[in-house]
Each structure stands twice: as C-alpha cells, then as structure tokens.
Amino acid sequence: MDAAVVTDLTTISSDEWNALRGTEVPFLRHEFLAGLETTGCITADIGWLPHHLLLRDAKGLAAAVPGYLKGHSWGEFVFDWAWADAYERHGLRYYPKLIHAVPFTPATGPRILWRPGLDATEATMLAVEASKAVVAERDLSSAHWLFPSPAQSEALEATGLLRRTGCQFHWHNDPGYRDFQDFLDTLTSRRRKSIRRERRQARESGVEVVLKTGDTITEQEWHTFHALYARTFHEHGNVPLLTTEFFVHCGQTLGESVLMVQGWRDGRMLAAALLFRDDETLYGRYWGCFEDVPGLHFEACYYQGIEYCITNGIQRFEPGAQGEHKISRGFLPTATRSCHWIPDPRFREAIADFLHRETPMVERYIEEMHAHTPYRIGRGNE
C-alpha cells in the first residue's frame, strides 16, 4: 500500500473520498474539508497548511487521514501550549507540528477513514506509520490525533501513541424520550422549573424561533449569520476565520446535515445558532446575537437541539467544548480523547509523565461534575 500527502483536497474527487467509512460525519465529508480550503478559511498564511494522508492499493483509495501542518496551537481545543514552551526553553522547535483533526471543530469522530471491507486495525497501523513518516521526513516535533472516536482512540493507543483525556458535556437520548416533556420529567423539580422559565422568557420576548436546514437558508441569511458569528468572536477576543462563502457552501452542499436556529423579531434576524447533524449525533457549533434576549441563547443552542434530537431519533448532542453551565440543562460530563506521537524520547518520557499525573485529575473532575447531575436519583448517573 502506497502512502502520499496531498495539500489540496480538490485534487481528490468527492466521490472517491466520500466512499470511505467515517464520512457519514458531516465534518469529514469532502464538501466540508475541501470547502475550508477553497473559501479561504485554511491557508498557510494563517498557520494551517493542509497535509492529508492518502493510502492507496491496487483497488484505489484505501484510507485517508485529514491532516494539517500547524504553525501554532489555536483552533484545536486540546491545549499544548506548555509543551511548546518546554521545547522552546530547551532551544528546540515545537512548530510546525502535524495534527489530524477537523479545523476549529472539537467534535468526536473518526480520524482515519477507510474503504468498506478493509481491516480497520490494519488501516490504523498503516495510517499511524504514514503519519510518523511525515514527522520524520519533515523534521516535525510531533503528530497529534485530536478527538478520535473511542474505538479509534484505543486503536491509536495500541500503536504506542500517548493518550490524553479531556472533558466535554454531552446530552444523551438514552431512554429514547417521547418528547421534550418526557425529558423534563427525568429532571429534578428545581431544574424543570428553571428550564421552563428560560424557554418562557424566550417566547415572551417577542422573538420567533425558526429552525431551517441548509438547503432552505437564503444567501442573505448566511450573510447575517456571518455577521452574528464574527461579532461573537470579536467580543471574546478571537479571530473569525470562517468566511461567508464557506457557510453558503456548507448550506448548498451539505443540505439537511446543516441546521440553523434563527431568532426573528420585527422582520429582523437578531440571533442564530448553527448546528450540524448525522444519523447519530447533533453537533452545536456557532452562536451569535445582535442583542441579549433573556433565555434566547439557551433556547437556540440547547433546548431546540434537544427537542430536534428527540423528534428525529438522534442519540447524542455535542453542543461544543467546555461549559459547566450545560450540566444544569441536561448535558453530562463526557470524557474525550486525543493521541500524541512525540518522537524525541526525552520529551516523550516527560509528556508521558505529565499525562500520567494529569489524567487522574481530569477523571476526578468528571466524577465531581457528575455529582451535580440535574437528573433525579438513578437517572443520568450511569
């Protein structure tokens, strides 16, 4: 099997890429990843150089791994600034590094895509060896596999990569709720009242909440959404790297996999939340508003999503990174993973020691957060 690197995903046909397993996740589809490149969101000038791994055999494309050479650690949500600082203190270069991830997207999913029928274990071993070869050939400090699925995380660890544990807050449709009220009935009385109050505040504000799929969102609505997204990023001191063209592209090419919860008043869209979905998971991504309306953020970003999952039989809702305030709204602490290849034996040993000490602290944090479950005793504590 031959390995190669491509720095322009448009050189690979979307049919060939999307035939691989794992591309049922919208962020891993050719349309999404290539769209980041063609609409100017991912460029070497801003520290993101596409470096996708391809494995081919006699039958064609056997496996692929999205990848990027990074000149910094922004936009990853697995924080390794201390590792970079340690390299610098020892007179060594940490950047550029190789990451296998979806840019700006801390969503759990496959990181190795493979052709149906190909042995997954073999695909993992070959992909890891190809990644290590890139690190060696380009004299990179490291390779990082961010937010792999649990099964792929275990397979990556089995090849000798170091595992790091993180925490997000996810909602689970475990009992298969009949409707939103059925979900509320599993919560404590205090939390039910609080959620009802927040939803009532949004309704009484005069804002009409509308949910649209990507193929029904107008170009003007995308322009308004980009303004909302950019405003929120600027308010938090961040740079909004996604372009209006990218959002329009996603709506046109991913269609019903894209959802927008819009808040309208007096003929004006004053707030919106953008989400993506596949058959199993709903992913919350971006939120923005032109004015603060009581309860609207929670309605658009959380409650509309939960209701959508229940209605459409979706099992999991990942609303984004971090946020302990999500617990009281039904989202429970959930372990996430990343896997790391550090070729320098000295730093590999030091980072392994750091992870040995960090992991129990993260696990204790998850356990402590579970103690604040909004569910009645016996629910939500599995």
mmCIF file of C-alpha atoms in Angstrom:
data_model
loop_
_atom_site.group_PDB
_atom_site.id
_atom_site.type_symbol
_atom_site.label_atom_id
_atom_site.label_comp_id
_atom_site.label_asym_id
_atom_site.label_seq_id
_atom_site.Cartn_x
_atom_site.Cartn_y
_atom_site.Cartn_z
ATOM 1 C CA MET A 1 0.000 0.000 0.000
ATOM 2 C CA ASP A 2 1.428 3.362 -1.059
ATOM 3 C CA ALA A 3 1.228 6.463 1.137
ATOM 4 C CA ALA A 4 1.110 10.029 -0.175
ATOM 5 C CA VAL A 5 0.397 13.536 1.075
ATOM 6 C CA VAL A 6 -1.949 15.970 -0.678
ATOM 7 C CA THR A 7 -2.030 19.667 0.139
ATOM 8 C CA ASP A 8 -5.127 20.407 -1.940
ATOM 9 C CA LEU A 9 -8.173 18.243 -1.313
ATOM 10 C CA THR A 10 -9.803 19.321 -4.553
ATOM 11 C CA THR A 11 -7.277 17.095 -6.348
ATOM 12 C CA ILE A 12 -9.206 14.135 -4.901
ATOM 13 C CA SER A 13 -12.696 13.524 -6.233
ATOM 14 C CA SER A 14 -15.508 13.945 -3.743
ATOM 15 C CA ASP A 15 -16.997 10.592 -4.810
ATOM 16 C CA GLU A 16 -13.749 8.773 -4.043
ATOM 17 C CA TRP A 17 -13.298 10.497 -0.673
ATOM 18 C CA ASN A 18 -16.924 10.183 0.419
ATOM 19 C CA ALA A 19 -16.964 6.449 -0.388
ATOM 20 C CA LEU A 20 -14.760 5.895 2.682
ATOM 21 C CA ARG A 21 -16.254 4.871 6.023
ATOM 22 C CA GLY A 22 -16.378 7.728 8.503
ATOM 23 C CA THR A 23 -17.559 10.321 6.023
ATOM 24 C CA GLU A 24 -21.103 9.978 7.308
ATOM 25 C CA VAL A 25 -19.920 12.587 9.848
ATOM 26 C CA PRO A 26 -20.531 15.955 8.101
ATOM 27 C CA PHE A 27 -17.193 17.488 9.173
ATOM 28 C CA LEU A 28 -15.307 14.649 7.469
ATOM 29 C CA ARG A 29 -17.061 14.884 4.136
ATOM 30 C CA HIS A 30 -15.143 16.163 1.151
ATOM 31 C CA GLU A 31 -17.563 19.077 0.832
ATOM 32 C CA PHE A 32 -16.736 20.381 4.318
ATOM 33 C CA LEU A 33 -12.961 19.856 4.323
ATOM 34 C CA ALA A 34 -12.370 20.981 0.748
ATOM 35 C CA GLY A 35 -14.717 23.907 1.355
ATOM 36 C CA LEU A 36 -12.461 25.170 4.133
ATOM 37 C CA GLU A 37 -9.630 25.316 1.609
ATOM 38 C CA THR A 38 -11.450 26.755 -1.405
ATOM 39 C CA THR A 39 -13.184 29.544 0.560
ATOM 40 C CA GLY A 40 -10.019 30.836 2.209
ATOM 41 C CA CYS A 41 -10.572 29.571 5.765
ATOM 42 C CA ILE A 42 -7.486 27.327 5.747
ATOM 43 C CA THR A 43 -4.227 28.767 4.405
ATOM 44 C CA ALA A 44 -0.530 28.528 5.190
ATOM 45 C CA ASP A 45 -0.540 32.291 5.877
ATOM 46 C CA ILE A 46 -2.689 31.763 8.977
ATOM 47 C CA GLY A 47 -0.777 28.710 10.167
ATOM 48 C CA TRP A 48 -2.903 25.942 8.623
ATOM 49 C CA LEU A 49 -1.311 24.032 5.736
ATOM 50 C CA PRO A 50 -3.387 21.064 4.507
ATOM 51 C CA HIS A 51 -1.415 17.836 4.758
ATOM 52 C CA HIS A 52 -3.868 14.995 4.159
ATOM 53 C CA LEU A 53 -2.571 11.426 4.160
ATOM 54 C CA LEU A 54 -3.756 9.042 1.447
ATOM 55 C CA LEU A 55 -3.191 5.276 1.353
ATOM 56 C CA ARG A 56 -3.724 3.570 -1.994
ATOM 57 C CA ASP A 57 -3.603 -0.029 -3.148
ATOM 58 C CA ALA A 58 -4.440 -1.823 -6.366
ATOM 59 C CA LYS A 59 -8.160 -1.091 -5.839
ATOM 60 C CA GLY A 60 -7.682 2.649 -5.396
ATOM 61 C CA LEU A 61 -8.084 4.839 -2.309
ATOM 62 C CA ALA A 62 -7.969 2.511 0.705
ATOM 63 C CA ALA A 63 -7.754 5.013 3.564
ATOM 64 C CA ALA A 64 -7.360 8.720 4.240
ATOM 65 C CA VAL A 65 -6.487 10.896 7.218
ATOM 66 C CA PRO A 66 -7.278 14.626 7.287
ATOM 67 C CA GLY A 67 -4.158 16.462 8.392
ATOM 68 C CA TYR A 68 -2.584 19.892 8.707
ATOM 69 C CA LEU A 69 0.820 21.345 9.407
ATOM 70 C CA LYS A 70 0.291 23.893 12.163
ATOM 71 C CA GLY A 71 2.395 26.934 12.996
ATOM 72 C CA HIS A 72 0.579 27.454 16.315
ATOM 73 C CA SER A 73 -1.959 25.743 18.592
ATOM 74 C CA TRP A 74 -5.020 27.932 18.000
ATOM 75 C CA GLY A 75 -8.282 26.375 16.853
ATOM 76 C CA GLU A 76 -7.575 22.888 18.216
ATOM 77 C CA PHE A 77 -9.235 22.781 21.689
ATOM 78 C CA VAL A 78 -6.573 20.390 23.025
ATOM 79 C CA PHE A 79 -4.200 22.749 24.737
ATOM 80 C CA ASP A 80 -0.493 22.040 24.416
ATOM 81 C CA TRP A 81 0.991 25.496 24.981
ATOM 82 C CA ALA A 82 3.018 24.188 27.925
ATOM 83 C CA TRP A 83 4.543 21.506 25.698
ATOM 84 C CA ALA A 84 5.533 24.143 23.138
ATOM 85 C CA ASP A 85 7.027 26.286 25.898
ATOM 86 C CA ALA A 86 9.100 23.347 27.162
ATOM 87 C CA TYR A 87 10.540 22.793 23.689
ATOM 88 C CA GLU A 88 11.380 26.484 23.388
ATOM 89 C CA ARG A 89 13.097 26.551 26.782
ATOM 90 C CA HIS A 90 15.337 23.731 25.569
ATOM 91 C CA GLY A 91 16.188 25.543 22.344
ATOM 92 C CA LEU A 92 14.043 23.257 20.192
ATOM 93 C CA ARG A 93 11.299 23.924 17.644
ATOM 94 C CA TYR A 94 7.783 22.747 18.517
ATOM 95 C CA TYR A 95 6.183 24.308 15.447
ATOM 96 C CA PRO A 96 5.362 23.297 12.819
ATOM 97 C CA LYS A 97 3.642 20.189 14.091
ATOM 98 C CA LEU A 98 1.257 17.772 12.381
ATOM 99 C CA ILE A 99 -2.328 17.443 13.543
ATOM 100 C CA HIS A 100 -5.003 15.008 12.415
ATOM 101 C CA ALA A 101 -8.235 16.808 13.185
ATOM 102 C CA VAL A 102 -11.057 18.893 11.765
ATOM 103 C CA PRO A 103 -10.097 22.582 11.933
ATOM 104 C CA PHE A 104 -11.898 24.631 14.581
ATOM 105 C CA THR A 105 -14.140 21.646 15.380
ATOM 106 C CA PRO A 106 -13.798 19.855 18.747
ATOM 107 C CA ALA A 107 -16.254 17.127 17.750
ATOM 108 C CA THR A 108 -15.609 13.439 18.396
ATOM 109 C CA GLY A 109 -15.387 11.280 15.300
ATOM 110 C CA PRO A 110 -13.225 9.054 13.112
ATOM 111 C CA ARG A 111 -9.810 10.393 12.212
ATOM 112 C CA ILE A 112 -8.917 7.501 9.921
ATOM 113 C CA LEU A 113 -11.320 6.985 7.024
ATOM 114 C CA TRP A 114 -11.177 3.602 5.336
ATOM 115 C CA ARG A 115 -12.709 1.727 2.443
ATOM 116 C CA PRO A 116 -15.525 -0.691 3.365
ATOM 117 C CA GLY A 117 -14.096 -4.173 3.651
ATOM 118 C CA LEU A 118 -10.634 -3.004 4.657
ATOM 119 C CA ASP A 119 -9.445 -4.287 8.037
ATOM 120 C CA ALA A 120 -9.745 -1.367 10.478
ATOM 121 C CA THR A 121 -6.768 -2.491 12.575
ATOM 122 C CA GLU A 122 -4.559 -2.702 9.506
ATOM 123 C CA ALA A 123 -5.773 0.707 8.323
ATOM 124 C CA THR A 124 -4.899 2.216 11.708
ATOM 125 C CA MET A 125 -1.402 0.752 11.753
ATOM 126 C CA LEU A 126 -0.674 1.907 8.201
ATOM 127 C CA ALA A 127 -2.073 5.389 8.849
ATOM 128 C CA VAL A 128 -0.003 5.828 12.008
ATOM 129 C CA GLU A 129 3.162 4.675 10.212
ATOM 130 C CA ALA A 130 2.434 7.121 7.384
ATOM 131 C CA SER A 131 1.930 9.926 9.915
ATOM 132 C CA LYS A 132 5.180 9.075 11.682
ATOM 133 C CA ALA A 133 6.982 9.050 8.337
ATOM 134 C CA VAL A 134 5.742 12.588 7.600
ATOM 135 C CA VAL A 135 7.009 13.736 11.001
ATOM 136 C CA ALA A 136 10.423 12.199 10.336
ATOM 137 C CA GLU A 137 10.749 13.395 6.727
ATOM 138 C CA ARG A 138 9.798 16.985 7.549
ATOM 139 C CA ASP A 139 11.657 17.066 10.871
ATOM 140 C CA LEU A 140 8.485 17.923 12.802
ATOM 141 C CA SER A 141 8.265 17.890 16.576
ATOM 142 C CA SER A 142 5.132 15.776 16.854
ATOM 143 C CA ALA A 143 1.837 14.469 15.466
ATOM 144 C CA HIS A 144 -1.491 14.860 17.268
ATOM 145 C CA TRP A 145 -4.754 12.992 16.681
ATOM 146 C CA LEU A 146 -7.487 15.182 18.164
ATOM 147 C CA PHE A 147 -10.940 13.973 19.281
ATOM 148 C CA PRO A 148 -10.827 10.494 17.714
ATOM 149 C CA SER A 149 -13.795 8.212 18.279
ATOM 150 C CA PRO A 150 -13.420 5.909 21.322
ATOM 151 C CA ALA A 151 -12.725 2.875 19.121
ATOM 152 C CA GLN A 152 -10.074 4.684 17.100
ATOM 153 C CA SER A 153 -8.547 6.155 20.237
ATOM 154 C CA GLU A 154 -7.983 2.649 21.592
ATOM 155 C CA ALA A 155 -6.529 1.514 18.258
ATOM 156 C CA LEU A 156 -4.192 4.511 18.173
ATOM 157 C CA GLU A 157 -3.035 3.871 21.730
ATOM 158 C CA ALA A 158 -2.276 0.270 20.780
ATOM 159 C CA THR A 159 0.312 1.578 18.287
ATOM 160 C CA GLY A 160 2.200 3.329 21.074
ATOM 161 C CA LEU A 161 0.731 6.817 20.931
ATOM 162 C CA LEU A 162 0.231 8.711 24.189
ATOM 163 C CA ARG A 163 -3.382 9.261 25.238
ATOM 164 C CA ARG A 164 -4.686 12.485 26.724
ATOM 165 C CA THR A 165 -8.097 12.731 28.388
ATOM 166 C CA GLY A 166 -10.333 15.787 28.251
ATOM 167 C CA CYS A 167 -13.927 16.597 29.175
ATOM 168 C CA GLN A 168 -16.949 17.937 27.355
ATOM 169 C CA PHE A 169 -20.643 17.987 28.240
ATOM 170 C CA HIS A 170 -22.952 15.889 26.051
ATOM 171 C CA TRP A 171 -26.672 15.113 26.096
ATOM 172 C CA HIS A 172 -27.812 11.539 25.555
ATOM 173 C CA ASN A 173 -31.152 10.292 24.312
ATOM 174 C CA ASP A 174 -30.580 7.036 26.186
ATOM 175 C CA PRO A 175 -34.160 6.094 27.072
ATOM 176 C CA GLY A 176 -35.497 7.324 23.734
ATOM 177 C CA TYR A 177 -37.557 10.257 25.028
ATOM 178 C CA ARG A 178 -41.061 10.566 23.590
ATOM 179 C CA ASP A 179 -40.992 14.381 23.636
ATOM 180 C CA PHE A 180 -39.392 17.308 25.472
ATOM 181 C CA GLN A 181 -41.772 16.926 28.397
ATOM 182 C CA ASP A 182 -40.663 13.318 28.771
ATOM 183 C CA PHE A 183 -37.083 14.616 29.061
ATOM 184 C CA LEU A 184 -38.133 17.238 31.613
ATOM 185 C CA ASP A 185 -39.838 14.581 33.712
ATOM 186 C CA THR A 186 -36.453 12.907 34.329
ATOM 187 C CA LEU A 187 -35.047 16.089 35.902
ATOM 188 C CA THR A 188 -35.315 17.345 39.440
ATOM 189 C CA SER A 189 -38.201 19.695 40.157
ATOM 190 C CA ARG A 190 -35.827 22.652 40.506
ATOM 191 C CA ARG A 191 -34.243 22.085 37.129
ATOM 192 C CA ARG A 192 -37.600 21.541 35.383
ATOM 193 C CA LYS A 193 -38.835 24.890 36.672
ATOM 194 C CA SER A 194 -35.643 26.648 35.631
ATOM 195 C CA ILE A 195 -35.734 25.284 32.064
ATOM 196 C CA ARG A 196 -39.423 26.114 31.689
ATOM 197 C CA ARG A 197 -38.676 29.650 32.873
ATOM 198 C CA GLU A 198 -35.835 30.079 30.367
ATOM 199 C CA ARG A 199 -37.976 28.808 27.497
ATOM 200 C CA ARG A 200 -40.839 31.066 28.586
ATOM 201 C CA GLN A 201 -38.510 34.085 28.669
ATOM 202 C CA ALA A 202 -37.512 33.470 25.068
ATOM 203 C CA ARG A 203 -41.145 33.154 23.949
ATOM 204 C CA GLU A 204 -42.299 36.241 25.852
ATOM 205 C CA SER A 205 -39.526 38.403 24.422
ATOM 206 C CA GLY A 206 -41.376 38.666 21.130
ATOM 207 C CA VAL A 207 -38.754 36.641 19.285
ATOM 208 C CA GLU A 208 -39.968 33.981 16.871
ATOM 209 C CA VAL A 209 -37.662 30.944 16.815
ATOM 210 C CA VAL A 210 -37.369 29.239 13.427
ATOM 211 C CA LEU A 211 -35.344 26.133 12.531
ATOM 212 C CA LYS A 212 -34.100 25.799 8.953
ATOM 213 C CA THR A 213 -31.979 23.244 7.103
ATOM 214 C CA GLY A 214 -29.017 24.317 4.998
ATOM 215 C CA ASP A 215 -30.789 23.916 1.682
ATOM 216 C CA THR A 216 -33.557 26.353 2.732
ATOM 217 C CA ILE A 217 -31.339 29.101 4.182
ATOM 218 C CA THR A 218 -31.089 32.132 1.913
ATOM 219 C CA GLU A 219 -27.782 33.743 0.999
ATOM 220 C CA GLN A 220 -28.837 36.910 2.832
ATOM 221 C CA GLU A 221 -29.493 34.862 5.974
ATOM 222 C CA TRP A 222 -25.983 33.401 5.659
ATOM 223 C CA HIS A 223 -24.551 36.908 5.420
ATOM 224 C CA THR A 224 -26.465 37.881 8.542
ATOM 225 C CA PHE A 225 -25.296 34.746 10.301
ATOM 226 C CA HIS A 226 -21.671 35.504 9.459
ATOM 227 C CA ALA A 227 -22.079 38.957 10.995
ATOM 228 C CA LEU A 228 -23.509 37.339 14.141
ATOM 229 C CA TYR A 229 -20.669 34.784 14.265
ATOM 230 C CA ALA A 230 -17.995 37.448 13.728
ATOM 231 C CA ARG A 231 -19.479 39.718 16.399
ATOM 232 C CA THR A 232 -19.378 36.936 18.997
ATOM 233 C CA PHE A 233 -15.783 36.028 18.117
ATOM 234 C CA HIS A 234 -14.635 39.649 18.329
ATOM 235 C CA GLU A 235 -16.364 40.084 21.689
ATOM 236 C CA HIS A 236 -14.310 37.203 23.067
ATOM 237 C CA GLY A 237 -11.048 38.429 21.556
ATOM 238 C CA ASN A 238 -10.938 35.754 18.841
ATOM 239 C CA VAL A 239 -10.459 35.988 15.078
ATOM 240 C CA PRO A 240 -13.439 34.782 12.967
ATOM 241 C CA LEU A 241 -11.597 32.787 10.295
ATOM 242 C CA LEU A 242 -14.635 31.166 8.662
ATOM 243 C CA THR A 243 -15.928 33.135 5.699
ATOM 244 C CA THR A 244 -19.431 33.882 4.491
ATOM 245 C CA GLU A 245 -18.567 31.903 1.353
ATOM 246 C CA PHE A 246 -17.792 28.856 3.482
ATOM 247 C CA PHE A 247 -21.138 28.999 5.273
ATOM 248 C CA VAL A 248 -23.004 29.413 1.975
ATOM 249 C CA HIS A 249 -21.021 26.482 0.552
ATOM 250 C CA CYS A 250 -21.963 24.256 3.514
ATOM 251 C CA GLY A 251 -25.624 25.099 3.157
ATOM 252 C CA GLN A 252 -25.602 24.328 -0.559
ATOM 253 C CA THR A 253 -23.541 21.123 -0.446
ATOM 254 C CA LEU A 254 -24.449 19.556 2.917
ATOM 255 C CA GLY A 255 -28.132 20.462 2.820
ATOM 256 C CA GLU A 256 -30.117 18.771 5.582
ATOM 257 C CA SER A 257 -26.938 17.998 7.535
ATOM 258 C CA VAL A 258 -26.810 21.722 8.365
ATOM 259 C CA LEU A 259 -29.307 23.307 10.765
ATOM 260 C CA MET A 260 -29.764 26.916 11.777
ATOM 261 C CA VAL A 261 -31.927 28.004 14.694
ATOM 262 C CA GLN A 262 -32.909 31.588 13.944
ATOM 263 C CA GLY A 263 -34.402 34.214 16.236
ATOM 264 C CA TRP A 264 -36.569 36.798 14.423
ATOM 265 C CA ARG A 265 -38.261 39.954 15.653
ATOM 266 C CA ASP A 266 -39.877 42.722 13.612
ATOM 267 C CA GLY A 267 -38.643 41.202 10.367
ATOM 268 C CA ARG A 268 -35.019 41.069 11.514
ATOM 269 C CA MET A 269 -32.878 38.054 12.347
ATOM 270 C CA LEU A 270 -31.238 39.142 15.585
ATOM 271 C CA ALA A 271 -29.744 35.829 16.753
ATOM 272 C CA ALA A 272 -28.869 32.395 15.378
ATOM 273 C CA ALA A 273 -27.197 29.111 16.294
ATOM 274 C CA LEU A 274 -25.570 26.850 13.713
ATOM 275 C CA LEU A 275 -25.584 23.072 14.127
ATOM 276 C CA PHE A 276 -24.631 20.024 12.051
ATOM 277 C CA ARG A 277 -26.033 16.513 12.212
ATOM 278 C CA ASP A 278 -25.576 12.946 11.072
ATOM 279 C CA ASP A 279 -27.757 9.936 11.815
ATOM 280 C CA GLU A 280 -26.456 9.520 15.374
ATOM 281 C CA THR A 281 -25.228 12.903 16.605
ATOM 282 C CA LEU A 282 -26.196 16.559 16.589
ATOM 283 C CA TYR A 283 -23.258 18.974 16.841
ATOM 284 C CA GLY A 284 -23.619 22.530 18.109
ATOM 285 C CA ARG A 285 -21.063 24.840 16.520
ATOM 286 C CA TYR A 286 -21.626 28.618 16.480
ATOM 287 C CA TRP A 287 -23.892 31.181 18.107
ATOM 288 C CA GLY A 288 -24.279 34.916 17.705
ATOM 289 C CA CYS A 289 -26.706 37.688 18.622
ATOM 290 C CA PHE A 290 -27.088 41.417 17.988
ATOM 291 C CA GLU A 291 -28.768 41.943 21.358
ATOM 292 C CA ASP A 292 -29.082 39.947 24.541
ATOM 293 C CA VAL A 293 -32.574 38.474 24.891
ATOM 294 C CA PRO A 294 -33.289 36.616 28.174
ATOM 295 C CA GLY A 295 -33.381 32.860 27.629
ATOM 296 C CA LEU A 296 -32.742 33.006 23.864
ATOM 297 C CA HIS A 297 -29.180 31.662 23.964
ATOM 298 C CA PHE A 298 -30.284 28.576 25.903
ATOM 299 C CA GLU A 299 -33.341 28.114 23.687
ATOM 300 C CA ALA A 300 -31.399 28.314 20.418
ATOM 301 C CA CYS A 301 -28.229 26.487 21.454
ATOM 302 C CA TYR A 302 -29.601 23.783 23.771
ATOM 303 C CA TYR A 303 -33.349 23.284 24.028
ATOM 304 C CA GLN A 304 -34.125 23.461 20.318
ATOM 305 C CA GLY A 305 -31.312 20.935 19.770
ATOM 306 C CA ILE A 306 -32.580 18.552 22.428
ATOM 307 C CA GLU A 307 -36.089 18.776 21.000
ATOM 308 C CA TYR A 308 -34.743 18.128 17.490
ATOM 309 C CA CYS A 309 -32.836 15.048 18.689
ATOM 310 C CA ILE A 310 -35.925 13.626 20.367
ATOM 311 C CA THR A 311 -38.127 14.242 17.327
ATOM 312 C CA ASN A 312 -35.601 12.756 14.894
ATOM 313 C CA GLY A 313 -34.299 9.855 16.993
ATOM 314 C CA ILE A 314 -30.754 11.233 17.286
ATOM 315 C CA GLN A 315 -28.903 9.647 20.178
ATOM 316 C CA ARG A 316 -26.304 12.243 21.163
ATOM 317 C CA PHE A 317 -25.990 16.024 21.226
ATOM 318 C CA GLU A 318 -22.496 17.533 21.436
ATOM 319 C CA PRO A 319 -23.063 21.274 21.952
ATOM 320 C CA GLY A 320 -19.370 22.274 21.769
ATOM 321 C CA ALA A 321 -16.331 22.472 24.006
ATOM 322 C CA GLN A 322 -16.307 23.233 27.735
ATOM 323 C CA GLY A 323 -19.116 24.934 29.658
ATOM 324 C CA GLU A 324 -20.088 23.672 33.116
ATOM 325 C CA HIS A 325 -23.334 25.649 32.837
ATOM 326 C CA LYS A 326 -24.521 22.942 30.427
ATOM 327 C CA ILE A 327 -24.873 20.408 33.252
ATOM 328 C CA SER A 328 -27.962 22.043 34.705
ATOM 329 C CA ARG A 329 -29.556 21.847 31.252
ATOM 330 C CA GLY A 330 -29.155 18.086 30.885
ATOM 331 C CA PHE A 331 -25.657 17.748 29.436
ATOM 332 C CA LEU A 332 -23.418 15.372 31.364
ATOM 333 C CA PRO A 333 -19.616 15.314 31.647
ATOM 334 C CA THR A 334 -18.148 13.026 28.997
ATOM 335 C CA ALA A 335 -14.522 12.003 28.528
ATOM 336 C CA THR A 336 -12.859 12.967 25.257
ATOM 337 C CA ARG A 337 -9.541 11.697 23.942
ATOM 338 C CA SER A 338 -6.538 12.800 21.939
ATOM 339 C CA CYS A 339 -3.495 10.731 20.967
ATOM 340 C CA HIS A 340 0.039 12.041 20.502
ATOM 341 C CA TRP A 341 3.252 10.924 18.811
ATOM 342 C CA ILE A 342 6.373 12.542 20.282
ATOM 343 C CA PRO A 343 9.462 11.160 18.503
ATOM 344 C CA ASP A 344 12.058 12.741 20.813
ATOM 345 C CA PRO A 345 12.457 10.114 23.564
ATOM 346 C CA ARG A 346 13.246 12.714 26.235
ATOM 347 C CA PHE A 347 10.136 14.759 25.595
ATOM 348 C CA ARG A 348 8.042 11.641 25.062
ATOM 349 C CA GLU A 349 9.028 10.472 28.540
ATOM 350 C CA ALA A 350 8.374 13.911 30.062
ATOM 351 C CA ILE A 351 4.980 14.285 28.395
ATOM 352 C CA ALA A 352 4.025 10.718 29.339
ATOM 353 C CA ASP A 353 4.828 11.603 32.958
ATOM 354 C CA PHE A 354 2.721 14.774 32.670
ATOM 355 C CA LEU A 355 -0.216 12.792 31.270
ATOM 356 C CA HIS A 356 0.185 10.177 34.000
ATOM 357 C CA ARG A 357 -0.400 12.954 36.536
ATOM 358 C CA GLU A 358 -3.000 14.921 34.553
ATOM 359 C CA THR A 359 -5.327 12.034 33.678
ATOM 360 C CA PRO A 360 -6.426 11.202 37.262
ATOM 361 C CA MET A 361 -7.185 14.893 37.831
ATOM 362 C CA VAL A 362 -9.404 15.025 34.742
ATOM 363 C CA GLU A 363 -11.127 11.808 35.774
ATOM 364 C CA ARG A 364 -11.781 13.225 39.257
ATOM 365 C CA TYR A 365 -13.165 16.384 37.665
ATOM 366 C CA ILE A 366 -15.575 14.315 35.550
ATOM 367 C CA GLU A 367 -16.649 12.406 38.662
ATOM 368 C CA GLU A 368 -17.186 15.642 40.583
ATOM 369 C CA MET A 369 -19.235 17.131 37.744
ATOM 370 C CA HIS A 370 -21.434 14.024 37.729
ATOM 371 C CA ALA A 371 -22.320 14.850 41.334
ATOM 372 C CA HIS A 372 -24.132 17.950 40.003
ATOM 373 C CA THR A 373 -26.412 15.987 37.682
ATOM 374 C CA PRO A 374 -29.814 17.659 37.133
ATOM 375 C CA TYR A 375 -31.449 14.247 36.814
ATOM 376 C CA ARG A 376 -33.386 12.602 39.575
ATOM 377 C CA ILE A 377 -31.567 9.971 41.608
ATOM 378 C CA GLY A 378 -30.959 6.900 39.492
ATOM 379 C CA ARG A 379 -31.085 8.839 36.191
ATOM 380 C CA GLY A 380 -28.160 10.238 34.286
ATOM 381 C CA ASN A 381 -25.591 8.692 36.614
ATOM 382 C CA GLU A 382 -24.626 5.701 34.500
#
